[in-house]
JSON list of C-alpha atoms in Angstrom, two decimals:
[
{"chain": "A", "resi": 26, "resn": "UNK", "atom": "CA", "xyz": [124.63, 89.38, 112.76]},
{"chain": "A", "resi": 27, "resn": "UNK", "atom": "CA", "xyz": [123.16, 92.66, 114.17]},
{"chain": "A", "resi": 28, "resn": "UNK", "atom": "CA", "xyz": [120.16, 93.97, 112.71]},
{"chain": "A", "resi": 29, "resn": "UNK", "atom": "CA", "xyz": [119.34, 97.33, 111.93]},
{"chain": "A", "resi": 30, "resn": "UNK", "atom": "CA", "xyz": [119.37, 100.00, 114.66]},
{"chain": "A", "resi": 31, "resn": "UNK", "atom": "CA", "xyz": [118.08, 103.37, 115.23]},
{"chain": "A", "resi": 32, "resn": "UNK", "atom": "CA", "xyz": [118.73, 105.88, 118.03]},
{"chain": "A", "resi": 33, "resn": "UNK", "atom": "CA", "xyz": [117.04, 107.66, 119.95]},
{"chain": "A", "resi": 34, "resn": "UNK", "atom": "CA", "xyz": [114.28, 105.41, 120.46]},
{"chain": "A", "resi": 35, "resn": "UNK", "atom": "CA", "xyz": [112.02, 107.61, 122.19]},
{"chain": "A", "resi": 36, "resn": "UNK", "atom": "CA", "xyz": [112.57, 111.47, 121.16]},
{"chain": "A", "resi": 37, "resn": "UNK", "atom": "CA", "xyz": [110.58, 114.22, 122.76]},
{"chain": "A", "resi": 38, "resn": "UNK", "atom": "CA", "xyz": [110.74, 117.85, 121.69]},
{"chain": "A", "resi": 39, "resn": "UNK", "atom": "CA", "xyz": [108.66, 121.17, 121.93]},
{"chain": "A", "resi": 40, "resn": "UNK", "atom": "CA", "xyz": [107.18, 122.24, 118.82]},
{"chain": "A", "resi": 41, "resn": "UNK", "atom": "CA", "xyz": [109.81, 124.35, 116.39]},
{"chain": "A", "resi": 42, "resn": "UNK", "atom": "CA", "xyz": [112.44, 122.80, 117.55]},
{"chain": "A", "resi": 43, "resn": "UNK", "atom": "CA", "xyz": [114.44, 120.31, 114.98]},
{"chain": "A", "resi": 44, "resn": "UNK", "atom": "CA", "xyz": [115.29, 117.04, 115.88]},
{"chain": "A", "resi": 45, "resn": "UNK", "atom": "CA", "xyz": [117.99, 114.30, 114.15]},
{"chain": "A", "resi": 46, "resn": "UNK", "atom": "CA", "xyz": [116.98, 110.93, 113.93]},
{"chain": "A", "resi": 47, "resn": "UNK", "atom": "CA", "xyz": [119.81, 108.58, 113.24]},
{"chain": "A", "resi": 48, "resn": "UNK", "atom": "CA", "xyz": [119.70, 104.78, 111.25]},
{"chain": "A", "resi": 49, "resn": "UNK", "atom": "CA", "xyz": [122.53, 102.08, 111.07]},
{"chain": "A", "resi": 50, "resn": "UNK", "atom": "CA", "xyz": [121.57, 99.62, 108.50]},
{"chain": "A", "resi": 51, "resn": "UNK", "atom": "CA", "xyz": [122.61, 96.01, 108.22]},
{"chain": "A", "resi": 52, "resn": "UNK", "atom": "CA", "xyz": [126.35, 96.03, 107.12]},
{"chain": "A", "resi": 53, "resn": "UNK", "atom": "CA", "xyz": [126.69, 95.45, 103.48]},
{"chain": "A", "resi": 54, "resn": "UNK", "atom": "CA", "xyz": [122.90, 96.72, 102.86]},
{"chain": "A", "resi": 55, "resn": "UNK", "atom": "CA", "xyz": [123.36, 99.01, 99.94]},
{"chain": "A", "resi": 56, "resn": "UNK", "atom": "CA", "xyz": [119.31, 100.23, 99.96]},
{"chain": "A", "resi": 57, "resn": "UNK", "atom": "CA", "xyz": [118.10, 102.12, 102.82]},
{"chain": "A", "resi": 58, "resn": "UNK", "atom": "CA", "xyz": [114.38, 103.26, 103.87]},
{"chain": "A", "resi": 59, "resn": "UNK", "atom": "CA", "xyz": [113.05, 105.33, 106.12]},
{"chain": "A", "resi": 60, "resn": "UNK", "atom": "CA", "xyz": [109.58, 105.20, 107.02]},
{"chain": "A", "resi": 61, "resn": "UNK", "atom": "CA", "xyz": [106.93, 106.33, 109.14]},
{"chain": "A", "resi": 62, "resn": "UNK", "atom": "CA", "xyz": [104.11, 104.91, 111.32]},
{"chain": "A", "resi": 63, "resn": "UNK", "atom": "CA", "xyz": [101.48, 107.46, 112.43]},
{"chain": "A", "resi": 64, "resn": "UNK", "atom": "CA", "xyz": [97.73, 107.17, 114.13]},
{"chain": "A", "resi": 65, "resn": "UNK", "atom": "CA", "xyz": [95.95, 108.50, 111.59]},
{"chain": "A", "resi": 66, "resn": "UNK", "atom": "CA", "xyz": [98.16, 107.61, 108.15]},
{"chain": "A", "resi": 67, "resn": "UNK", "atom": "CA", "xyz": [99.28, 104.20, 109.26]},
{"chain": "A", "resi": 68, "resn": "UNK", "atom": "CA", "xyz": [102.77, 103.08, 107.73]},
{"chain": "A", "resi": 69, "resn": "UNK", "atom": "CA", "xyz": [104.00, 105.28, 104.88]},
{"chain": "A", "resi": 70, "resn": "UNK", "atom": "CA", "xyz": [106.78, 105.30, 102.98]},
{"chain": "A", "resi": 71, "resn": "UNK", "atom": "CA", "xyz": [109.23, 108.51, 103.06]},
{"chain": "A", "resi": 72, "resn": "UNK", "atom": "CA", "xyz": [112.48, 108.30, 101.14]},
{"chain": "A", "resi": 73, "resn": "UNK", "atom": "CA", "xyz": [114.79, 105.72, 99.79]},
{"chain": "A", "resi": 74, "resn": "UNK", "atom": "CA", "xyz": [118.26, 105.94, 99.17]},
{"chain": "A", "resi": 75, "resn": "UNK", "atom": "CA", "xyz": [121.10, 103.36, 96.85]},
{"chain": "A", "resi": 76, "resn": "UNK", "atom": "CA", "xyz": [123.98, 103.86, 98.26]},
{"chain": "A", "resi": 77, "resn": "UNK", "atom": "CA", "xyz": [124.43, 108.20, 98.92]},
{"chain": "A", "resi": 78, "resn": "UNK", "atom": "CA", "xyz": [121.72, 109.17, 96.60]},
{"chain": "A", "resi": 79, "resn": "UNK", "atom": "CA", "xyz": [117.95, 109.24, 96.99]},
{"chain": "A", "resi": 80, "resn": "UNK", "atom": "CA", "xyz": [116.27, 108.32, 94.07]},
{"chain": "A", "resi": 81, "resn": "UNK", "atom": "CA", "xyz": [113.19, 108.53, 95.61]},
{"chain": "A", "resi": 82, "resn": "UNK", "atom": "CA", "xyz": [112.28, 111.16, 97.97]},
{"chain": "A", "resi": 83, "resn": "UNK", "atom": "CA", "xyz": [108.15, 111.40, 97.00]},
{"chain": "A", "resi": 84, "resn": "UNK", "atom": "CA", "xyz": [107.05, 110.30, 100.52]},
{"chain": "A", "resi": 85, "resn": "UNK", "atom": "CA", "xyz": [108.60, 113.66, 102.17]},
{"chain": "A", "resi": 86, "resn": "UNK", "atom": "CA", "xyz": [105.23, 115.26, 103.17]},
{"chain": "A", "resi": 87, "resn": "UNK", "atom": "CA", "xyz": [107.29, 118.62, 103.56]},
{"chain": "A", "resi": 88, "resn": "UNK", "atom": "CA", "xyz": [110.80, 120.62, 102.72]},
{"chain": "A", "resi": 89, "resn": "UNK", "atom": "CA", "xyz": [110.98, 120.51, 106.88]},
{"chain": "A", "resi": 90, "resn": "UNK", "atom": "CA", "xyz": [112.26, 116.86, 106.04]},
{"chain": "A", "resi": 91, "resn": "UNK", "atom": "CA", "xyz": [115.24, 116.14, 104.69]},
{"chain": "A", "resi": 92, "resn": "UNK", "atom": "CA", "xyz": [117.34, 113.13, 104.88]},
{"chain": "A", "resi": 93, "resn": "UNK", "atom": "CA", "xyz": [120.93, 112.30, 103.98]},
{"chain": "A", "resi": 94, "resn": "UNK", "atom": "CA", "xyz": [123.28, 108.79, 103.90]},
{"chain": "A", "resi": 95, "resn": "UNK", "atom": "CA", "xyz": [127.09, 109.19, 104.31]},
{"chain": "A", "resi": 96, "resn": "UNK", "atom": "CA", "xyz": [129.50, 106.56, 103.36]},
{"chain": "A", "resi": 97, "resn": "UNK", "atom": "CA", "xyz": [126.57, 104.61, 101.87]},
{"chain": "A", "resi": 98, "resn": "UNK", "atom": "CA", "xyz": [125.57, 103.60, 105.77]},
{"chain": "A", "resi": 99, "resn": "UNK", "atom": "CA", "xyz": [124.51, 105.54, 108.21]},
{"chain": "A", "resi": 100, "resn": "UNK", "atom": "CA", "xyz": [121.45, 107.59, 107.14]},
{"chain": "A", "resi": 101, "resn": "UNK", "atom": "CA", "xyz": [120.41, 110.72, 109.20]},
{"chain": "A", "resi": 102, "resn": "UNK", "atom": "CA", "xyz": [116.57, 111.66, 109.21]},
{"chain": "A", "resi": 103, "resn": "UNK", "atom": "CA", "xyz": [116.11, 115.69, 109.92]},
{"chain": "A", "resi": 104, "resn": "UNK", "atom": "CA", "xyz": [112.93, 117.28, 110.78]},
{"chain": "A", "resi": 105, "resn": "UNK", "atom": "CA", "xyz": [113.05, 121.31, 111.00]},
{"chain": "A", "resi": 106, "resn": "UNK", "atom": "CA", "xyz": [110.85, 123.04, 113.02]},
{"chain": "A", "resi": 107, "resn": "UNK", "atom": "CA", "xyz": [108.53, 120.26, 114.24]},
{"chain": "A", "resi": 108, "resn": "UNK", "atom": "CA", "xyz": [105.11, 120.14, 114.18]},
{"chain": "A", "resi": 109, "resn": "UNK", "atom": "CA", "xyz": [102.75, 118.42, 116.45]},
{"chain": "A", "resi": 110, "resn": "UNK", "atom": "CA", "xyz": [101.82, 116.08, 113.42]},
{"chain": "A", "resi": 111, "resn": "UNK", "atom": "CA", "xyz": [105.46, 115.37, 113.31]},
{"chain": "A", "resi": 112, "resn": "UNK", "atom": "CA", "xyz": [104.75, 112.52, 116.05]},
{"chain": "A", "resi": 113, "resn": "UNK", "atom": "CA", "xyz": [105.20, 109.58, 114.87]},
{"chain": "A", "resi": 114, "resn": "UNK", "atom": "CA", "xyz": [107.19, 106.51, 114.83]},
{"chain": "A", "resi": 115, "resn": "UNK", "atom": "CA", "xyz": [110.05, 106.56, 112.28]},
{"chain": "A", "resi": 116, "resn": "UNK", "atom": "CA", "xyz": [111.33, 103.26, 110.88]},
{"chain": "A", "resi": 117, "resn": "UNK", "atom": "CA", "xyz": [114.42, 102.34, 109.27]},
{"chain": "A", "resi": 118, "resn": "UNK", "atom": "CA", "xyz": [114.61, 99.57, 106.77]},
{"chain": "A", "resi": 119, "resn": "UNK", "atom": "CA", "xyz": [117.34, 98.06, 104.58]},
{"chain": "A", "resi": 120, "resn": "UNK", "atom": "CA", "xyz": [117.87, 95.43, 102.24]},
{"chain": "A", "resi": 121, "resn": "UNK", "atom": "CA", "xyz": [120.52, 93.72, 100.17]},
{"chain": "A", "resi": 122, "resn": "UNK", "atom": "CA", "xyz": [122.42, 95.08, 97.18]},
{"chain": "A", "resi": 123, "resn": "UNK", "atom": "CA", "xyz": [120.57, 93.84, 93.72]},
{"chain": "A", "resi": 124, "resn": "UNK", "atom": "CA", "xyz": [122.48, 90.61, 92.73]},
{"chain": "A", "resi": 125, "resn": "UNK", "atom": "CA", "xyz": [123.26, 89.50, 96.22]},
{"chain": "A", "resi": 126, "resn": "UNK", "atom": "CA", "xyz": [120.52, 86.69, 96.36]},
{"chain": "A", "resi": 127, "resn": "UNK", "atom": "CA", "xyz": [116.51, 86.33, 95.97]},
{"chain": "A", "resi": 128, "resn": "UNK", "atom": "CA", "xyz": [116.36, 88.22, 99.06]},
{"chain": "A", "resi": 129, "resn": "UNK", "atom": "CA", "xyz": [117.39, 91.70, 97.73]},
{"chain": "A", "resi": 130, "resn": "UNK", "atom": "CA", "xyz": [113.28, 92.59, 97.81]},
{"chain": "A", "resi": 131, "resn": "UNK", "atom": "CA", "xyz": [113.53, 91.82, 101.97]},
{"chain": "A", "resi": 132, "resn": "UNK", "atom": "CA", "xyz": [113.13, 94.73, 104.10]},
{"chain": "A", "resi": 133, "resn": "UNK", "atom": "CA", "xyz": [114.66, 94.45, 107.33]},
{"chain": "A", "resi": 134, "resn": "UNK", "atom": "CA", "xyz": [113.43, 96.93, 110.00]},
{"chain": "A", "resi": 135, "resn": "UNK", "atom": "CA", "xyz": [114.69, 98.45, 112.93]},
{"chain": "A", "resi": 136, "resn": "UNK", "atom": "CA", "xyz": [112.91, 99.38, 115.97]},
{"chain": "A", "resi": 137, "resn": "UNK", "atom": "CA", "xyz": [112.11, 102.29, 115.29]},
{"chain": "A", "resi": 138, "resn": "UNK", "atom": "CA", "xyz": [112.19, 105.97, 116.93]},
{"chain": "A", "resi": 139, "resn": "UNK", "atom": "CA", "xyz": [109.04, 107.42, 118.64]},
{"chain": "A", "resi": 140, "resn": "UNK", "atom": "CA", "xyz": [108.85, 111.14, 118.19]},
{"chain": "A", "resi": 141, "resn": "UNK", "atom": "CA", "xyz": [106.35, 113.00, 120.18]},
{"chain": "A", "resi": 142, "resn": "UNK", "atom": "CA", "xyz": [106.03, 116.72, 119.36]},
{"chain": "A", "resi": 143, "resn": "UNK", "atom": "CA", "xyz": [104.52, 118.60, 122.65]},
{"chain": "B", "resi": 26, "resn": "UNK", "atom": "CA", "xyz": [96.05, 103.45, 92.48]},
{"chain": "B", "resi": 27, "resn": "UNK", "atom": "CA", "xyz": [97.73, 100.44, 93.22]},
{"chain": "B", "resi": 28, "resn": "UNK", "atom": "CA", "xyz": [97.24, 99.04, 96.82]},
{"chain": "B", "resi": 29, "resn": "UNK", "atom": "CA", "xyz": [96.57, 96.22, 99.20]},
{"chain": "B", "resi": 30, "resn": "UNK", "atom": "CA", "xyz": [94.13, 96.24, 102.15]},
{"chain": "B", "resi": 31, "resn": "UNK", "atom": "CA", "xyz": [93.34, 94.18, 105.05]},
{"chain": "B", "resi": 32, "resn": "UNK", "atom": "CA", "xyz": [89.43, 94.40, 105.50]},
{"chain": "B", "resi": 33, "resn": "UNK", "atom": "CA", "xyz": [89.61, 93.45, 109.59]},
{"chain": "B", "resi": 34, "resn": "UNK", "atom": "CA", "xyz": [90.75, 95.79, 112.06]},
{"chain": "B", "resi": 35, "resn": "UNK", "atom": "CA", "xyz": [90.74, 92.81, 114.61]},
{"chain": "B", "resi": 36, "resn": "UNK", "atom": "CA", "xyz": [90.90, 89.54, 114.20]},
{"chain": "B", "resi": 37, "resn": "UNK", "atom": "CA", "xyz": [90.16, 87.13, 117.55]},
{"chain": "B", "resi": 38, "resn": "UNK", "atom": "CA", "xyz": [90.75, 83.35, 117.89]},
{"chain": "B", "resi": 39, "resn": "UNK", "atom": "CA", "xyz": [91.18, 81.39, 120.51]},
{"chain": "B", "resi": 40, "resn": "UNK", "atom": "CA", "xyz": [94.46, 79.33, 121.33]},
{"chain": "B", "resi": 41, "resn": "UNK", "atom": "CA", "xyz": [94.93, 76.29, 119.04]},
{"chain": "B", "resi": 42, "resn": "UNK", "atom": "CA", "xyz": [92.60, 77.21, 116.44]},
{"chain": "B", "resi": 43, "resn": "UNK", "atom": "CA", "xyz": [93.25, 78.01, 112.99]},
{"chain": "B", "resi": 44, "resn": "UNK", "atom": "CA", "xyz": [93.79, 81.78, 112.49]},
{"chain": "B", "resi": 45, "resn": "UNK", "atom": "CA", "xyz": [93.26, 83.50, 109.09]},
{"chain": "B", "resi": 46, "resn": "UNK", "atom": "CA", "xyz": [94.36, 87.27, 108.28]},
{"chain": "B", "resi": 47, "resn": "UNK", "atom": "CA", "xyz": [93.00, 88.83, 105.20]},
{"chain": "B", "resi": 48, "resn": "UNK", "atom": "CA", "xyz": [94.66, 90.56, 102.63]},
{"chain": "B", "resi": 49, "resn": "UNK", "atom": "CA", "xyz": [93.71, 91.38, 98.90]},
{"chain": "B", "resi": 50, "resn": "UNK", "atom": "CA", "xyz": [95.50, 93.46, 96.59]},
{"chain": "B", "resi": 51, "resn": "UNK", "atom": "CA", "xyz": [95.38, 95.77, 93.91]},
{"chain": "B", "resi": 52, "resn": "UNK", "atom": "CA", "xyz": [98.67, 95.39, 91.66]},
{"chain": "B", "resi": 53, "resn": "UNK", "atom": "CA", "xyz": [99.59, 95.83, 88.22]},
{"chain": "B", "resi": 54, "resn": "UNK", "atom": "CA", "xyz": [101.74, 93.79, 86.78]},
{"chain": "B", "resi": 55, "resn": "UNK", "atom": "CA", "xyz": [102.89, 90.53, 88.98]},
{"chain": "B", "resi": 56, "resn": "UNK", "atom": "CA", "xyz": [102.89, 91.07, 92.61]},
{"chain": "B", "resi": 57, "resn": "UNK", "atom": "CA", "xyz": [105.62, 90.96, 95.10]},
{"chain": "B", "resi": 58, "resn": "UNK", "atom": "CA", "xyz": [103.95, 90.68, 98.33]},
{"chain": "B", "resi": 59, "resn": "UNK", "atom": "CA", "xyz": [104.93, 90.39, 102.09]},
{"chain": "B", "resi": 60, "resn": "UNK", "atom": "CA", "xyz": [103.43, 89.91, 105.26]},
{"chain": "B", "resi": 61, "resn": "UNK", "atom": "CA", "xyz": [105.02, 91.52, 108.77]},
{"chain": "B", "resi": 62, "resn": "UNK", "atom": "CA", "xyz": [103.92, 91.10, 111.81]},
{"chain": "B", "resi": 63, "resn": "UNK", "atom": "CA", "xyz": [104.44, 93.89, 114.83]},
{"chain": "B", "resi": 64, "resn": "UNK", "atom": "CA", "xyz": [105.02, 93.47, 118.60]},
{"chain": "B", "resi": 65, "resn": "UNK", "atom": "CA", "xyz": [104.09, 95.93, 120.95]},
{"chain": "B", "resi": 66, "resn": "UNK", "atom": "CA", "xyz": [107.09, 98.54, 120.64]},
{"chain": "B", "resi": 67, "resn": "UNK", "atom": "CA", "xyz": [109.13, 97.23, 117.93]},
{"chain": "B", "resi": 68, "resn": "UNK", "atom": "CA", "xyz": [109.77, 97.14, 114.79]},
{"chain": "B", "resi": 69, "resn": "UNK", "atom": "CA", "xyz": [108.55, 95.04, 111.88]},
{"chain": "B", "resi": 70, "resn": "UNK", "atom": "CA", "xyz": [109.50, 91.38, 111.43]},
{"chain": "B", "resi": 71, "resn": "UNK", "atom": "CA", "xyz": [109.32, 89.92, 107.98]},
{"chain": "B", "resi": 72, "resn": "UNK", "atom": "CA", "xyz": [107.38, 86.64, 107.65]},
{"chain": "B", "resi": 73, "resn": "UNK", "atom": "CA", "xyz": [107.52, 85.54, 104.54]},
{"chain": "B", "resi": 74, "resn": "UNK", "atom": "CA", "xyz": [106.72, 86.64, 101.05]},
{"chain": "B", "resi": 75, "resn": "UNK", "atom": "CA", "xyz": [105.37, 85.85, 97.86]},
{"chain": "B", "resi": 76, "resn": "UNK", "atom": "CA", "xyz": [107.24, 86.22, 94.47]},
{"chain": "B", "resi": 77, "resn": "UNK", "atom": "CA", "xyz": [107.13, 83.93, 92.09]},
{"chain": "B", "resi": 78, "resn": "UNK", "atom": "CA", "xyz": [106.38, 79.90, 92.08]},
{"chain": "B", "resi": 79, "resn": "UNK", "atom": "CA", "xyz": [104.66, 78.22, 94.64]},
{"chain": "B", "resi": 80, "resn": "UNK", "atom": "CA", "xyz": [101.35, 80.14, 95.22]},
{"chain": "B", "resi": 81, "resn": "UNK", "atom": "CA", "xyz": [101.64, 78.65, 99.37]},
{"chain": "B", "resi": 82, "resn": "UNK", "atom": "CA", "xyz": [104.38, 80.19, 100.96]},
{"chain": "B", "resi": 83, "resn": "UNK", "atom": "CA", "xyz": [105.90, 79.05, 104.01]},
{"chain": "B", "resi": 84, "resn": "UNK", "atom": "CA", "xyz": [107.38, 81.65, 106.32]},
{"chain": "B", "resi": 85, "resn": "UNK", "atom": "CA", "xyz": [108.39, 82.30, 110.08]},
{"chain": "B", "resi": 86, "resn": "UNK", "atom": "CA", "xyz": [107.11, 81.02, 112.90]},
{"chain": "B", "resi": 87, "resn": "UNK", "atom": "CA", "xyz": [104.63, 78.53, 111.53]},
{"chain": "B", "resi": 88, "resn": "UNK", "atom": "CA", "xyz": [102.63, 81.25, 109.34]},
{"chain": "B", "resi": 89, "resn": "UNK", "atom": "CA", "xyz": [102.05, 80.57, 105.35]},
{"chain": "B", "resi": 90, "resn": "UNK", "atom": "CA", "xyz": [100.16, 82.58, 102.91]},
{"chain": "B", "resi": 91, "resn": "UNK", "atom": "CA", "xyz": [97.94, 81.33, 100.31]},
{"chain": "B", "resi": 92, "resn": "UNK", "atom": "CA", "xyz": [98.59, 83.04, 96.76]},
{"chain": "B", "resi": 93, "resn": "UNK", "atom": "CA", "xyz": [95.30, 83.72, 94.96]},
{"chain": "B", "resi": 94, "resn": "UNK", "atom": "CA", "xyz": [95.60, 85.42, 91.57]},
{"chain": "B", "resi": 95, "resn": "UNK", "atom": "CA", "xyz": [91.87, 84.91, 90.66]},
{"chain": "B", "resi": 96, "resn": "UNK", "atom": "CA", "xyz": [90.86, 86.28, 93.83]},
{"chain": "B", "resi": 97, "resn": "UNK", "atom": "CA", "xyz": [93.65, 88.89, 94.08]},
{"chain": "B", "resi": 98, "resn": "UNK", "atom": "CA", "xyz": [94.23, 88.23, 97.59]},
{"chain": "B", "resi": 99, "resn": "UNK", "atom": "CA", "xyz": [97.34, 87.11, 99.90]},
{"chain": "B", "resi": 100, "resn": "UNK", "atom": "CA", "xyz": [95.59, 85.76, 103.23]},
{"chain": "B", "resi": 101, "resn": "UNK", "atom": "CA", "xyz": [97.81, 84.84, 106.15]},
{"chain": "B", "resi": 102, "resn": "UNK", "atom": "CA", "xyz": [97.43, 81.58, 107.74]},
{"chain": "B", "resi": 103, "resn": "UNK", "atom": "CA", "xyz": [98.28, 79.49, 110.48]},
{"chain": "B", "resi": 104, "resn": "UNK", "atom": "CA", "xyz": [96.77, 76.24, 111.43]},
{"chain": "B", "resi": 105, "resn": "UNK", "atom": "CA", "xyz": [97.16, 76.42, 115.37]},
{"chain": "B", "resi": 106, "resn": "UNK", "atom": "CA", "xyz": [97.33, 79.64, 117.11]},
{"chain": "B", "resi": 107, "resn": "UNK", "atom": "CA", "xyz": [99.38, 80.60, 119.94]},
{"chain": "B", "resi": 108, "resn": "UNK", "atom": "CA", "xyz": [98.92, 83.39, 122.89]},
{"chain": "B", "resi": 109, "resn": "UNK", "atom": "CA", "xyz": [102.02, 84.49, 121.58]},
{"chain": "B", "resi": 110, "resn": "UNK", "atom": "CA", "xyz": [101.01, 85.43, 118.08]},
{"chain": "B", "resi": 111, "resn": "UNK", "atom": "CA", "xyz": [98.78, 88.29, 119.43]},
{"chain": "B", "resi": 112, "resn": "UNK", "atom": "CA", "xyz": [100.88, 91.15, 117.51]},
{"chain": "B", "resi": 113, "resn": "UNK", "atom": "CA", "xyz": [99.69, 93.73, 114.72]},
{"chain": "B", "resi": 114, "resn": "UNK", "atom": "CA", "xyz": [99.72, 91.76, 111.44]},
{"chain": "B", "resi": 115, "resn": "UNK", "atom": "CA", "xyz": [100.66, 94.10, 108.21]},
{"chain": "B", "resi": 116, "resn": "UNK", "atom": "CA", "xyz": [100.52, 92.78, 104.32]},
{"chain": "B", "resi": 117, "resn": "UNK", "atom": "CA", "xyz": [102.41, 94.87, 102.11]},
{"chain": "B", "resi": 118, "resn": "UNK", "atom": "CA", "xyz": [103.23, 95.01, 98.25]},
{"chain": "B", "resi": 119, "resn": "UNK", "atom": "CA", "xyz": [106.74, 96.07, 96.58]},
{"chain": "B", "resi": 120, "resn": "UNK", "atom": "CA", "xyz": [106.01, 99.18, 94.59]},
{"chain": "B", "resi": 121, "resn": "UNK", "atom": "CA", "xyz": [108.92, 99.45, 92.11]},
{"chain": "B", "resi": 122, "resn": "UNK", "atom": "CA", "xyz": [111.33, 96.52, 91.41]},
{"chain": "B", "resi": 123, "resn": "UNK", "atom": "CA", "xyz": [113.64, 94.44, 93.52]},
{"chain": "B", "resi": 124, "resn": "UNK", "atom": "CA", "xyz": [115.89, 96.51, 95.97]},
{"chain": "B", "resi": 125, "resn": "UNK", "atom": "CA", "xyz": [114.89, 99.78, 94.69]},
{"chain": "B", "resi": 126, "resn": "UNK", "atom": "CA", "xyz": [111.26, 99.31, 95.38]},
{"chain": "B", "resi": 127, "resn": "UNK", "atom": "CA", "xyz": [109.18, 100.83, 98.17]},
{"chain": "B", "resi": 128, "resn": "UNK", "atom": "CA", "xyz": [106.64, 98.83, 100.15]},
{"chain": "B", "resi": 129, "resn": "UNK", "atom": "CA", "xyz": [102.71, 99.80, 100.51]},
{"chain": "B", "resi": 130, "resn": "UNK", "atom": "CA", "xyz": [101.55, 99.02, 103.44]},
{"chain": "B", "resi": 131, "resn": "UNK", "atom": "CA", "xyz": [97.71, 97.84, 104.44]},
{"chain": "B", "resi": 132, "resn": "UNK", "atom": "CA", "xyz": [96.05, 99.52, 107.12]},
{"chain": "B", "resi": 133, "resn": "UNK", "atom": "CA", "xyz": [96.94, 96.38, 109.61]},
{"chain": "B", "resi": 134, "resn": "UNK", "atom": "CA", "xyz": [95.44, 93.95, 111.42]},
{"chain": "B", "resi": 135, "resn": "UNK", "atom": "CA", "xyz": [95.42, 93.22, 114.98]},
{"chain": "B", "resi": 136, "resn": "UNK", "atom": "CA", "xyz": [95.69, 89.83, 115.93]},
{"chain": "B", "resi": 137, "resn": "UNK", "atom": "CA", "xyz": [93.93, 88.52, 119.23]},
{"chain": "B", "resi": 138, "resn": "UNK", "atom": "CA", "xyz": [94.28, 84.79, 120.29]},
{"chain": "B", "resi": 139, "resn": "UNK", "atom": "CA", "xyz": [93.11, 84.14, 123.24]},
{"chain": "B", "resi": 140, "resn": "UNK", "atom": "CA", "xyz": [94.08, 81.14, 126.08]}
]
C-alpha cells in the first residue's frame, strides 16, 4: 500500500514569510508525528497527534509553529514568519492505532520536506 | 535525561566484511528500541526493533541487533556488507508507550562500505 507522503518536498521562502507544510499518513494510521531533521540539532521530535488532538505538542521550539490534523488524516505543519533557523527537513511519521498488532510502536516515515529559509 | 547515543560519526568497512554500528542507551524502565537507516534524500526506513523476547533481532535487509541489558547497548550488525548499505544509520528509543510514544533519536551514524 502507499506509504506516507508529504508535499512540497523542497520549499524555499524569504525570511517572514509563512509557509504550510502538508502530511498524508498511511490510511488507517490513527497516530501522526511530525518531526524535524536539522544540521546542528539532528532529528527532534515536534508534535504528536491521536486522531484530531495533540497530546503532545512539547517539541514546538516556538508559538510560530503550530500544527493541526483534520478528519484524523491529513496533518498540516504551519510555520509563521520564518526564520533562517527554520531550515530544516520536516518529517512525517505515522503508526498504527493501539490494538491493531505488535506493530503499533512502528513509525513509518515519509520523505520528508526540505525547507530552506533565505 | 533519558537517551541513546551512537559514539561514531563514521563508520568505514570494506565490501563483504562484517559491519558493526554502535548504539547504547540510557532508559528507564524496559526499552523499546529501533534502528533506521537513511538514504541520501529520503526519509527514514525502519529496520527492525527491539521489544521484548529475543535479545537478537532480525530485521530488514540482512541487519540484526544484539540486545545487551548489562551493557545497555543496542549495536547494529550485519555479517557481510554491501556498497549499497552506505546510508546514515540512526538508533532510536520510544519515549512514552506504544502508539502514543515519541522516538529519541541518536546523533547518527554514517555508514561507509567500500568496494
Amino acid at each position: 500500500g502507499a506509504g506516507v507522503s508529504q508535499s512540497p518536498s523542497n520549499k524555499v521562502t524569504e525570511k517572514g514569510k509563512d509557509v504550510e507544510l502538508r502530511c498524508d499518513p498511511i490510511s488507517g494510521h490513527t497516530a501522526l508525528y511530525w518531526y524535524r531533521q536539522s544540521l546542528g540539532q539532528g532529528l527532534e521530535f515536534l508534535i504528536y497527534f491521536q486522531g484530531n488532538s495533540a497530546p503532545d505538542k512539547s517539541g514546538l521550539p516556538s508559538d510560530r509553529f503550530s500544527a493541526e490534523r483534520t478528519g484524523g488524516s491529513v496533518s498540516t505543519l504551519t510555520i509563521q514568519r520564518t526564520q533562517q533557523e527554520d531550515s530544516a527537513v520536516y518529517l512525517c511519521a505515522s503508526s498504527f492505532p493501539a490494538g491493531h498488532s505488535t506493530s503499533t510502536d512502528t513509525q513509518y516515515f515519509g520523505p520528508g520536506t526540505r525547507l530552506t529559509v533565505l | 535525561a533519558q537517551s541513546v547515543a551512537q559514539p561514531e560519526d563514521q563508520v568505514n568497512v570494506a565490501e563483504g566484511n562484517p559491519l558493526t554500528v554502535k548504539c547504547t542507551y540510557s532508559v528507564s524502565g524496559n526499552p523499546y528500541l529501533f534502528w533506521y537507516v537513511q538514504y541520501p534524500n529520503r526519509g527514514l526506513q525502519f529496520l527492525l526493533k527491539y521489544i521484548t523476547g529475543d535479545n537478537l533481532v532480525k530485521g530488514s535487509y540482512g541487519f540484526e541487533a544484539e540486545f545487551n541489558k548489562s551493557q545497555t547497548s543496542f549495536h547494529l550488525k550485519k555479517p557481510s556488507a554491501l556498497v549499497s548499505d552506505s546510508a546514515l544509520y540512526f538508533c532510536a528509543f520510544l519515549h512514552g508507550s506504544s502508539n502514543t510514544g515519541k522516538l529519541i533519536f541518536g546523533q547518527g551514524t554514517t555508514l561507509q562500505v567500500k568496494p
